[in-house]
Amino acid sequence: MEKIKYWLLTKSIGFYINLLRYWNPKKAALLAYKLFSNPRIGKFSEETLPLVLQDALKETVHFNEHTFQTYTWSGNETVTLLVHGWESNASRWEKLLPHLKKTGHTIVALDAPAHGLSSGKEFNVPQYAAFIDVLTQRYQPKHIIGHSIGGIASVYYQHHYPNQLKKMILLGAPSDFTILISNYVKLLGLHSKIHQFLKDYTKEKFAIAIEDFSAEKFLKSSSLLGIVAHDHDDTVVAFSEGKKLASSWKNATFIQTQGLGHSLHDDALYQKIISFLMQ
């Protein structure tokens, strides 16, 4: 029943945008972009701060007109940075944190734009990467772990900004931004002209053609050591996306899992990650 309700809701939204296109195409296109870039969930307040984040050192960082929230669990001089995905927040690392703490490393996590306690309503990868850059200048992490869209943001960051990273781990991450937009258009049943606007608007806004907005391409020149982990049963980001990332990244090990879905929460996988970070 819930799946039927969700299907009806998404198709109704798509029908409205397609109808709006006939008398106000610009408004229809901008509404489509807004829905694509504005997360519906993932925010919380100080009063509803998840328990896993309550024992962290919390800091609000100011960057241009934005603020973003960071969480630090202090350890030694080796820093590992955690980058969550879409409609999530730093609490998604709850199951990985106990394993990471055993390394003795300092662990830093952040809330993405428009997520957790960070400011804003719009989320996009370049802005997320800019947040990551501010944070890495301060903490100089050697390792970065990104889940889902946090993975592509991590790849975008390491390709576009000077950094001292040594290792990167991508969990359930997409490769091509074209896939994300195409999936969104298909989900809502949007007209091809709306689809084209989204591609054109992305190019204009971020000064990069959507076809070149590809983690697969960004990784071809990467010298980082890495892991790409993807579940065969991932229904959010196709398994083929993980294979593309691994095939283009010469220094990465590909870990295929089964039955973990998009979250990839698994003690055995986490042990492999810890072993890799400790090498």
mmCIF file of N, CA, C and O in Angstrom, residues 11 21 33 35 48 52 56 69 86 88 96 133 136 154 157 159 177-178 191 196 215 227 236 241 247 268:
data_model
loop_
_atom_site.group_PDB
_atom_site.id
_atom_site.type_symbol
_atom_site.label_atom_id
_atom_site.label_comp_id
_atom_site.label_asym_id
_atom_site.label_seq_id
_atom_site.Cartn_x
_atom_site.Cartn_y
_atom_site.Cartn_z
ATOM 1 N N LYS A 11 4.019 10.430 -9.366
ATOM 2 C CA LYS A 11 3.421 10.635 -10.689
ATOM 3 C C LYS A 11 2.524 11.864 -10.702
ATOM 4 O O LYS A 11 2.445 12.573 -11.728
ATOM 5 N N ARG A 21 4.279 23.262 -17.468
ATOM 6 C CA ARG A 21 5.200 23.606 -18.558
ATOM 7 C C ARG A 21 4.497 24.314 -19.712
ATOM 8 O O ARG A 21 5.101 25.167 -20.391
ATOM 9 N N TYR A 33 13.845 21.445 -10.660
ATOM 10 C CA TYR A 33 15.186 21.514 -10.063
ATOM 11 C C TYR A 33 15.095 21.610 -8.544
ATOM 12 O O TYR A 33 15.856 20.956 -7.823
ATOM 13 N N LEU A 35 12.780 20.495 -6.519
ATOM 14 C CA LEU A 35 12.426 19.191 -5.953
ATOM 15 C C LEU A 35 13.592 18.213 -6.026
ATOM 16 O O LEU A 35 13.740 17.342 -5.163
ATOM 17 N N THR A 48 16.783 17.478 19.189
ATOM 18 C CA THR A 48 16.577 16.097 18.721
ATOM 19 C C THR A 48 17.871 15.494 18.199
ATOM 20 O O THR A 48 17.843 14.576 17.372
ATOM 21 N N VAL A 52 24.045 9.130 19.095
ATOM 22 C CA VAL A 52 25.401 8.798 18.675
ATOM 23 C C VAL A 52 26.277 10.039 18.518
ATOM 24 O O VAL A 52 27.502 9.962 18.624
ATOM 25 N N ALA A 56 30.182 13.626 20.863
ATOM 26 C CA ALA A 56 31.197 14.212 19.995
ATOM 27 C C ALA A 56 31.434 15.676 20.371
ATOM 28 O O ALA A 56 30.567 16.339 20.945
ATOM 29 N N GLN A 69 27.725 21.938 10.262
ATOM 30 C CA GLN A 69 27.980 21.340 11.562
ATOM 31 C C GLN A 69 29.008 20.224 11.452
ATOM 32 O O GLN A 69 28.952 19.400 10.535
ATOM 33 N N TRP A 86 22.706 11.546 0.632
ATOM 34 C CA TRP A 86 21.463 12.289 0.434
ATOM 35 C C TRP A 86 20.404 11.919 1.468
ATOM 36 O O TRP A 86 20.217 10.743 1.779
ATOM 37 N N SER A 88 20.295 12.263 4.629
ATOM 38 C CA SER A 88 20.879 11.583 5.782
ATOM 39 C C SER A 88 21.535 12.656 6.643
ATOM 40 O O SER A 88 21.224 13.833 6.537
ATOM 41 N N LEU A 96 29.416 2.204 12.089
ATOM 42 C CA LEU A 96 30.838 2.160 11.727
ATOM 43 C C LEU A 96 31.718 2.753 12.820
ATOM 44 O O LEU A 96 32.866 2.325 13.001
ATOM 45 N N ASP A 133 36.312 20.883 1.702
ATOM 46 C CA ASP A 133 37.604 21.564 1.579
ATOM 47 C C ASP A 133 37.894 22.429 2.796
ATOM 48 O O ASP A 133 39.020 22.423 3.316
ATOM 49 N N THR A 136 38.850 20.026 5.563
ATOM 50 C CA THR A 136 40.147 19.353 5.398
ATOM 51 C C THR A 136 41.313 20.323 5.585
ATOM 52 O O THR A 136 42.388 19.909 6.034
ATOM 53 N N SER A 154 33.014 13.242 -2.320
ATOM 54 C CA SER A 154 34.398 12.999 -1.929
ATOM 55 C C SER A 154 35.301 12.913 -3.154
ATOM 56 O O SER A 154 36.417 13.453 -3.163
ATOM 57 N N TYR A 157 35.682 16.360 -4.613
ATOM 58 C CA TYR A 157 36.610 17.127 -3.783
ATOM 59 C C TYR A 157 38.061 16.780 -4.106
ATOM 60 O O TYR A 157 38.883 17.670 -4.375
ATOM 61 N N HIS A 159 39.387 15.571 -6.637
ATOM 62 C CA HIS A 159 39.783 15.906 -8.010
ATOM 63 C C HIS A 159 39.958 17.415 -8.208
ATOM 64 O O HIS A 159 40.815 17.832 -8.992
ATOM 65 N N PHE A 177 26.505 11.577 -12.889
ATOM 66 C CA PHE A 177 25.407 12.460 -12.519
ATOM 67 C C PHE A 177 24.250 12.348 -13.505
ATOM 68 O O PHE A 177 23.096 12.586 -13.144
ATOM 69 N N THR A 178 24.559 11.971 -14.733
ATOM 70 C CA THR A 178 23.503 11.774 -15.731
ATOM 71 C C THR A 178 22.515 10.703 -15.272
ATOM 72 O O THR A 178 21.317 10.810 -15.533
ATOM 73 N N HIS A 191 8.605 15.419 -18.737
ATOM 74 C CA HIS A 191 8.737 15.617 -20.182
ATOM 75 C C HIS A 191 10.210 15.785 -20.549
ATOM 76 O O HIS A 191 11.031 16.267 -19.746
ATOM 77 N N GLN A 196 15.878 18.201 -20.396
ATOM 78 C CA GLN A 196 16.915 18.993 -21.041
ATOM 79 C C GLN A 196 17.228 20.249 -20.235
ATOM 80 O O GLN A 196 18.392 20.644 -20.105
ATOM 81 N N ALA A 215 32.130 10.745 -11.565
ATOM 82 C CA ALA A 215 33.158 10.258 -10.645
ATOM 83 C C ALA A 215 34.098 9.289 -11.351
ATOM 84 O O ALA A 215 35.289 9.222 -11.045
ATOM 85 N N ILE A 227 39.066 1.785 -1.659
ATOM 86 C CA ILE A 227 38.102 0.680 -1.679
ATOM 87 C C ILE A 227 36.807 1.207 -2.276
ATOM 88 O O ILE A 227 36.358 2.310 -1.940
ATOM 89 N N VAL A 236 18.950 1.546 -4.689
ATOM 90 C CA VAL A 236 19.030 3.008 -4.756
ATOM 91 C C VAL A 236 20.056 3.446 -5.793
ATOM 92 O O VAL A 236 19.789 4.298 -6.638
ATOM 93 N N GLU A 241 27.059 0.949 -11.195
ATOM 94 C CA GLU A 241 27.741 2.207 -10.905
ATOM 95 C C GLU A 241 29.023 1.954 -10.099
ATOM 96 O O GLU A 241 30.065 2.557 -10.350
ATOM 97 N N SER A 247 36.500 0.129 -11.939
ATOM 98 C CA SER A 247 37.240 -0.144 -13.174
ATOM 99 C C SER A 247 38.081 1.043 -13.614
ATOM 100 O O SER A 247 39.104 0.878 -14.282
ATOM 101 N N ALA A 268 31.509 -7.469 8.975
ATOM 102 C CA ALA A 268 32.599 -8.062 8.181
ATOM 103 C C ALA A 268 33.170 -7.045 7.207
ATOM 104 O O ALA A 268 34.403 -6.948 7.035
#
